mmCIF file with all atom_site columns, C-alpha atoms in Angstrom:
data_model
loop_
_atom_site.group_PDB
_atom_site.id
_atom_site.type_symbol
_atom_site.label_atom_id
_atom_site.label_alt_id
_atom_site.label_comp_id
_atom_site.label_asym_id
_atom_site.label_entity_id
_atom_site.label_seq_id
_atom_site.pdbx_PDB_ins_code
_atom_site.Cartn_x
_atom_site.Cartn_y
_atom_site.Cartn_z
_atom_site.occupancy
_atom_site.B_iso_or_equiv
_atom_site.pdbx_formal_charge
_atom_site.auth_seq_id
_atom_site.auth_comp_id
_atom_site.auth_asym_id
_atom_site.auth_atom_id
_atom_site.pdbx_PDB_model_num
ATOM 1   C CA . MET A 1 1   ? 74.656  104.502 82.528 1.00 55.00 ? 1   MET A CA 1
ATOM 2   C CA . ALA A 1 2   ? 71.367  104.525 80.727 1.00 58.00 ? 2   ALA A CA 1
ATOM 3   C CA . THR A 1 3   ? 70.654  102.595 77.724 1.00 68.00 ? 3   THR A CA 1
ATOM 4   C CA . ARG A 1 4   ? 68.365  103.792 74.863 1.00 83.00 ? 4   ARG A CA 1
ATOM 5   C CA . PRO A 1 5   ? 65.624  101.687 73.382 1.00 84.00 ? 5   PRO A CA 1
ATOM 6   C CA . GLY A 1 6   ? 67.119  99.285  70.986 1.00 86.00 ? 6   GLY A CA 1
ATOM 7   C CA . ASP A 1 7   ? 70.402  99.088  72.630 1.00 89.00 ? 7   ASP A CA 1
ATOM 8   C CA . PRO A 1 8   ? 71.558  95.616  73.382 1.00 87.00 ? 8   PRO A CA 1
ATOM 9   C CA . SER A 1 9   ? 71.102  94.380  77.026 1.00 87.00 ? 9   SER A CA 1
ATOM 10  C CA . PRO A 1 10  ? 74.304  94.158  79.198 1.00 89.00 ? 10  PRO A CA 1
ATOM 11  C CA . GLU A 1 11  ? 73.898  90.472  79.107 1.00 89.00 ? 11  GLU A CA 1
ATOM 12  C CA . VAL A 1 12  ? 74.145  90.462  75.308 1.00 84.00 ? 12  VAL A CA 1
ATOM 13  C CA . LEU A 1 13  ? 77.190  92.748  75.424 1.00 86.00 ? 13  LEU A CA 1
ATOM 14  C CA . ILE A 1 14  ? 78.888  90.422  77.884 1.00 88.00 ? 14  ILE A CA 1
ATOM 15  C CA . GLU A 1 15  ? 78.162  87.439  75.701 1.00 84.00 ? 15  GLU A CA 1
ATOM 16  C CA . ALA A 1 16  ? 79.420  89.323  72.493 1.00 83.00 ? 16  ALA A CA 1
ATOM 17  C CA . ALA A 1 17  ? 82.478  90.399  74.421 1.00 87.00 ? 17  ALA A CA 1
ATOM 18  C CA . ALA A 1 18  ? 83.246  86.844  75.357 1.00 86.00 ? 18  ALA A CA 1
ATOM 19  C CA . ALA A 1 19  ? 82.909  85.597  71.701 1.00 84.00 ? 19  ALA A CA 1
ATOM 20  C CA . PHE A 1 20  ? 85.202  88.383  70.627 1.00 86.00 ? 20  PHE A CA 1
ATOM 21  C CA . GLY A 1 21  ? 87.625  87.424  73.416 1.00 88.00 ? 21  GLY A CA 1
ATOM 22  C CA . LEU A 1 22  ? 87.756  83.972  71.961 1.00 86.00 ? 22  LEU A CA 1
ATOM 23  C CA . LEU A 1 23  ? 88.626  85.313  68.509 1.00 86.00 ? 23  LEU A CA 1
ATOM 24  C CA . ALA A 1 24  ? 91.416  87.444  70.081 1.00 88.00 ? 24  ALA A CA 1
ATOM 25  C CA . SER A 1 25  ? 93.726  84.458  69.767 1.00 90.00 ? 25  SER A CA 1
ATOM 26  C CA . PRO A 1 26  ? 95.400  84.329  66.365 1.00 91.00 ? 26  PRO A CA 1
ATOM 27  C CA . ALA A 1 27  ? 95.038  80.361  66.382 1.00 92.00 ? 27  ALA A CA 1
ATOM 28  C CA . ARG A 1 28  ? 91.356  80.432  67.023 1.00 93.00 ? 28  ARG A CA 1
ATOM 29  C CA . LEU A 1 29  ? 91.058  83.408  64.423 1.00 89.00 ? 29  LEU A CA 1
ATOM 30  C CA . HIS A 1 30  ? 92.802  81.273  61.840 1.00 92.00 ? 30  HIS A CA 1
ATOM 31  C CA . LEU A 1 31  ? 90.529  78.299  62.633 1.00 94.00 ? 31  LEU A CA 1
ATOM 32  C CA . VAL A 1 32  ? 87.420  80.294  62.040 1.00 91.00 ? 32  VAL A CA 1
ATOM 33  C CA . TRP A 1 33  ? 88.862  81.634  58.854 1.00 88.00 ? 33  TRP A CA 1
ATOM 34  C CA . ALA A 1 34  ? 89.775  78.160  57.677 1.00 91.00 ? 34  ALA A CA 1
ATOM 35  C CA . LEU A 1 35  ? 86.442  76.720  58.671 1.00 92.00 ? 35  LEU A CA 1
ATOM 36  C CA . ALA A 1 36  ? 84.531  79.550  56.770 1.00 87.00 ? 36  ALA A CA 1
ATOM 37  C CA . GLN A 1 37  ? 86.314  78.317  53.797 1.00 87.00 ? 37  GLN A CA 1
ATOM 38  C CA . GLY A 1 38  ? 85.017  74.754  54.229 1.00 92.00 ? 38  GLY A CA 1
ATOM 39  C CA . GLU A 1 39  ? 84.556  72.081  56.702 1.00 95.00 ? 39  GLU A CA 1
ATOM 40  C CA . SER A 1 40  ? 87.509  69.988  58.058 1.00 97.00 ? 40  SER A CA 1
ATOM 41  C CA . ASP A 1 41  ? 88.541  67.426  60.702 1.00 97.00 ? 41  ASP A CA 1
ATOM 42  C CA . VAL A 1 42  ? 91.107  68.286  63.492 1.00 96.00 ? 42  VAL A CA 1
ATOM 43  C CA . THR A 1 43  ? 93.952  66.815  61.495 1.00 96.00 ? 43  THR A CA 1
ATOM 44  C CA . GLY A 1 44  ? 93.259  68.855  58.433 1.00 96.00 ? 44  GLY A CA 1
ATOM 45  C CA . LEU A 1 45  ? 92.975  71.878  60.468 1.00 97.00 ? 45  LEU A CA 1
ATOM 46  C CA . ALA A 1 46  ? 96.194  71.298  62.422 1.00 96.00 ? 46  ALA A CA 1
ATOM 47  C CA . GLU A 1 47  ? 98.095  70.927  59.050 1.00 96.00 ? 47  GLU A CA 1
ATOM 48  C CA . ARG A 1 48  ? 96.549  74.082  57.746 1.00 94.00 ? 48  ARG A CA 1
ATOM 49  C CA . VAL A 1 49  ? 97.062  76.414  60.671 1.00 93.00 ? 49  VAL A CA 1
ATOM 50  C CA . GLY A 1 50  ? 100.299 74.792  61.658 1.00 93.00 ? 50  GLY A CA 1
ATOM 51  C CA . GLY A 1 51  ? 99.331  73.708  65.161 1.00 92.00 ? 51  GLY A CA 1
ATOM 52  C CA . ALA A 1 52  ? 99.814  70.733  67.247 1.00 95.00 ? 52  ALA A CA 1
ATOM 53  C CA . LEU A 1 53  ? 96.745  68.379  67.211 1.00 95.00 ? 53  LEU A CA 1
ATOM 54  C CA . PRO A 1 54  ? 96.000  68.669  70.973 1.00 96.00 ? 54  PRO A CA 1
ATOM 55  C CA . ALA A 1 55  ? 96.116  72.380  70.904 1.00 96.00 ? 55  ALA A CA 1
ATOM 56  C CA . VAL A 1 56  ? 93.876  72.734  67.816 1.00 97.00 ? 56  VAL A CA 1
ATOM 57  C CA . SER A 1 57  ? 91.378  70.292  69.445 1.00 96.00 ? 57  SER A CA 1
ATOM 58  C CA . GLN A 1 58  ? 91.349  72.494  72.539 1.00 96.00 ? 58  GLN A CA 1
ATOM 59  C CA . HIS A 1 59  ? 90.749  75.741  70.593 1.00 96.00 ? 59  HIS A CA 1
ATOM 60  C CA . LEU A 1 60  ? 87.925  73.948  68.578 1.00 96.00 ? 60  LEU A CA 1
ATOM 61  C CA . THR A 1 61  ? 86.381  72.766  71.763 1.00 95.00 ? 61  THR A CA 1
ATOM 62  C CA . LYS A 1 62  ? 86.307  76.382  73.098 1.00 93.00 ? 62  LYS A CA 1
ATOM 63  C CA . LEU A 1 63  ? 84.869  77.689  69.890 1.00 92.00 ? 63  LEU A CA 1
ATOM 64  C CA . LYS A 1 64  ? 82.229  74.929  69.845 1.00 92.00 ? 64  LYS A CA 1
ATOM 65  C CA . LEU A 1 65  ? 81.325  75.736  73.501 1.00 90.00 ? 65  LEU A CA 1
ATOM 66  C CA . ALA A 1 66  ? 80.746  79.428  72.463 1.00 86.00 ? 66  ALA A CA 1
ATOM 67  C CA . GLY A 1 67  ? 78.617  78.440  69.573 1.00 86.00 ? 67  GLY A CA 1
ATOM 68  C CA . LEU A 1 68  ? 81.006  79.964  67.022 1.00 88.00 ? 68  LEU A CA 1
ATOM 69  C CA . VAL A 1 69  ? 81.768  76.458  65.241 1.00 92.00 ? 69  VAL A CA 1
ATOM 70  C CA . ARG A 1 70  ? 79.779  73.211  65.060 1.00 94.00 ? 70  ARG A CA 1
ATOM 71  C CA . SER A 1 71  ? 80.724  69.587  64.544 1.00 96.00 ? 71  SER A CA 1
ATOM 72  C CA . ARG A 1 72  ? 79.319  66.337  63.220 1.00 96.00 ? 72  ARG A CA 1
ATOM 73  C CA . ARG A 1 73  ? 80.563  62.749  63.355 1.00 96.00 ? 73  ARG A CA 1
ATOM 74  C CA . GLU A 1 74  ? 81.439  60.906  60.235 1.00 95.00 ? 74  GLU A CA 1
ATOM 75  C CA . GLY A 1 75  ? 82.566  57.395  61.260 1.00 95.00 ? 75  GLY A CA 1
ATOM 76  C CA . ARG A 1 76  ? 85.422  57.966  63.614 1.00 94.00 ? 76  ARG A CA 1
ATOM 77  C CA . ARG A 1 77  ? 86.183  61.493  62.421 1.00 94.00 ? 77  ARG A CA 1
ATOM 78  C CA . GLN A 1 78  ? 84.694  64.693  63.957 1.00 95.00 ? 78  GLN A CA 1
ATOM 79  C CA . VAL A 1 79  ? 84.209  67.100  61.204 1.00 97.00 ? 79  VAL A CA 1
ATOM 80  C CA . TYR A 1 80  ? 84.171  70.928  62.182 1.00 97.00 ? 80  TYR A CA 1
ATOM 81  C CA . PHE A 1 81  ? 82.302  73.687  60.331 1.00 94.00 ? 81  PHE A CA 1
ATOM 82  C CA . VAL A 1 82  ? 81.020  77.164  60.739 1.00 90.00 ? 82  VAL A CA 1
ATOM 83  C CA . ASP A 1 83  ? 77.255  77.242  60.325 1.00 83.00 ? 83  ASP A CA 1
ATOM 84  C CA . ALA A 1 84  ? 76.893  79.667  57.336 1.00 75.00 ? 84  ALA A CA 1
ATOM 85  C CA . ASP A 1 85  ? 73.208  80.526  58.406 1.00 77.00 ? 85  ASP A CA 1
ATOM 86  C CA . GLU A 1 86  ? 73.657  80.979  62.143 1.00 77.00 ? 86  GLU A CA 1
ATOM 87  C CA . GLN A 1 87  ? 77.282  82.562  61.917 1.00 76.00 ? 87  GLN A CA 1
ATOM 88  C CA . ALA A 1 88  ? 77.115  84.582  58.649 1.00 77.00 ? 88  ALA A CA 1
ATOM 89  C CA . ALA A 1 89  ? 77.639  88.011  60.378 1.00 79.00 ? 89  ALA A CA 1
ATOM 90  C CA . LEU A 1 90  ? 80.704  86.361  62.365 1.00 79.00 ? 90  LEU A CA 1
ATOM 91  C CA . VAL A 1 91  ? 82.285  85.150  59.194 1.00 79.00 ? 91  VAL A CA 1
ATOM 92  C CA . ASP A 1 92  ? 81.654  88.564  57.438 1.00 82.00 ? 92  ASP A CA 1
ATOM 93  C CA . VAL A 1 93  ? 83.467  90.276  60.286 1.00 82.00 ? 93  VAL A CA 1
ATOM 94  C CA . VAL A 1 94  ? 86.428  87.877  60.149 1.00 80.00 ? 94  VAL A CA 1
ATOM 95  C CA . HIS A 1 95  ? 86.552  88.249  56.199 1.00 77.00 ? 95  HIS A CA 1
ATOM 96  C CA . LEU A 1 96  ? 86.314  92.039  56.376 1.00 81.00 ? 96  LEU A CA 1
ATOM 97  C CA . LEU A 1 97  ? 89.001  92.399  59.147 1.00 80.00 ? 97  LEU A CA 1
ATOM 98  C CA . VAL A 1 98  ? 91.465  89.804  58.011 1.00 79.00 ? 98  VAL A CA 1
ATOM 99  C CA . GLY A 1 99  ? 90.884  90.733  54.455 1.00 77.00 ? 99  GLY A CA 1
ATOM 100 C CA . ARG A 1 100 ? 91.602  94.437  54.919 1.00 79.00 ? 100 ARG A CA 1
ATOM 101 C CA . LEU A 1 101 ? 94.669  93.788  57.053 1.00 80.00 ? 101 LEU A CA 1
ATOM 102 C CA . THR A 1 102 ? 95.965  91.291  54.469 1.00 80.00 ? 102 THR A CA 1
ATOM 103 C CA . GLU A 1 103 ? 95.581  93.979  51.783 1.00 80.00 ? 103 GLU A CA 1
ATOM 104 C CA . GLN A 1 104 ? 97.218  96.571  53.887 1.00 78.00 ? 104 GLN A CA 1
ATOM 105 C CA . THR A 1 105 ? 100.298 94.332  54.604 1.00 78.00 ? 105 THR A CA 1
ATOM 106 C CA . ALA A 1 106 ? 100.584 93.565  50.925 1.00 76.00 ? 106 ALA A CA 1
ATOM 107 C CA . LEU A 1 107 ? 100.645 97.322  50.078 1.00 73.00 ? 107 LEU A CA 1
ATOM 108 C CA . ALA A 1 108 ? 102.820 98.464  52.943 1.00 68.00 ? 108 ALA A CA 1
ATOM 109 C CA . ALA A 1 109 ? 105.455 97.364  55.451 1.00 58.00 ? 109 ALA A CA 1
ATOM 110 C CA . PRO A 1 110 ? 103.962 95.368  58.313 1.00 55.00 ? 110 PRO A CA 1
ATOM 111 C CA . VAL A 1 111 ? 102.559 97.554  61.181 1.00 54.00 ? 111 VAL A CA 1
ATOM 112 C CA . ARG A 1 112 ? 104.505 96.707  64.355 1.00 56.00 ? 112 ARG A CA 1
ATOM 113 C CA . GLY A 1 113 ? 103.241 97.364  67.873 1.00 53.00 ? 113 GLY A CA 1
ATOM 114 C CA . LEU A 1 114 ? 99.573  96.274  67.560 1.00 53.00 ? 114 LEU A CA 1
ATOM 115 C CA . ARG A 1 115 ? 99.985  93.415  69.936 1.00 49.00 ? 115 ARG A CA 1
ATOM 116 C CA . GLY A 1 116 ? 98.965  95.406  72.901 1.00 49.00 ? 116 GLY A CA 1
ATOM 117 C CA . LEU A 1 117 ? 95.696  96.741  71.482 1.00 46.00 ? 117 LEU A CA 1
#
């Protein structure tokens, strides 16, 4: 398959697919959504997304390794955030998709059967 000038390289597409794969998890998508609203520590995120602390911590580690979220230490706490400058496009995509689906759900009955897509 030939690529046209300006098309992304196969390596870039593989990396992008991996990032989207990470966001295919409802828990990780919720974490990115929450962090796009403002920074938080693991405890606050676990309370917000309704997850167990160890599971949320593991999700955050994966998102951090992929470069989708960042963290900084504040005393004994690790505070997580989405870097607005580096991840502005990601945050826009998450807001557009989740926001649109939220609006559709509010207007109509929930669509069933999307799980396998």
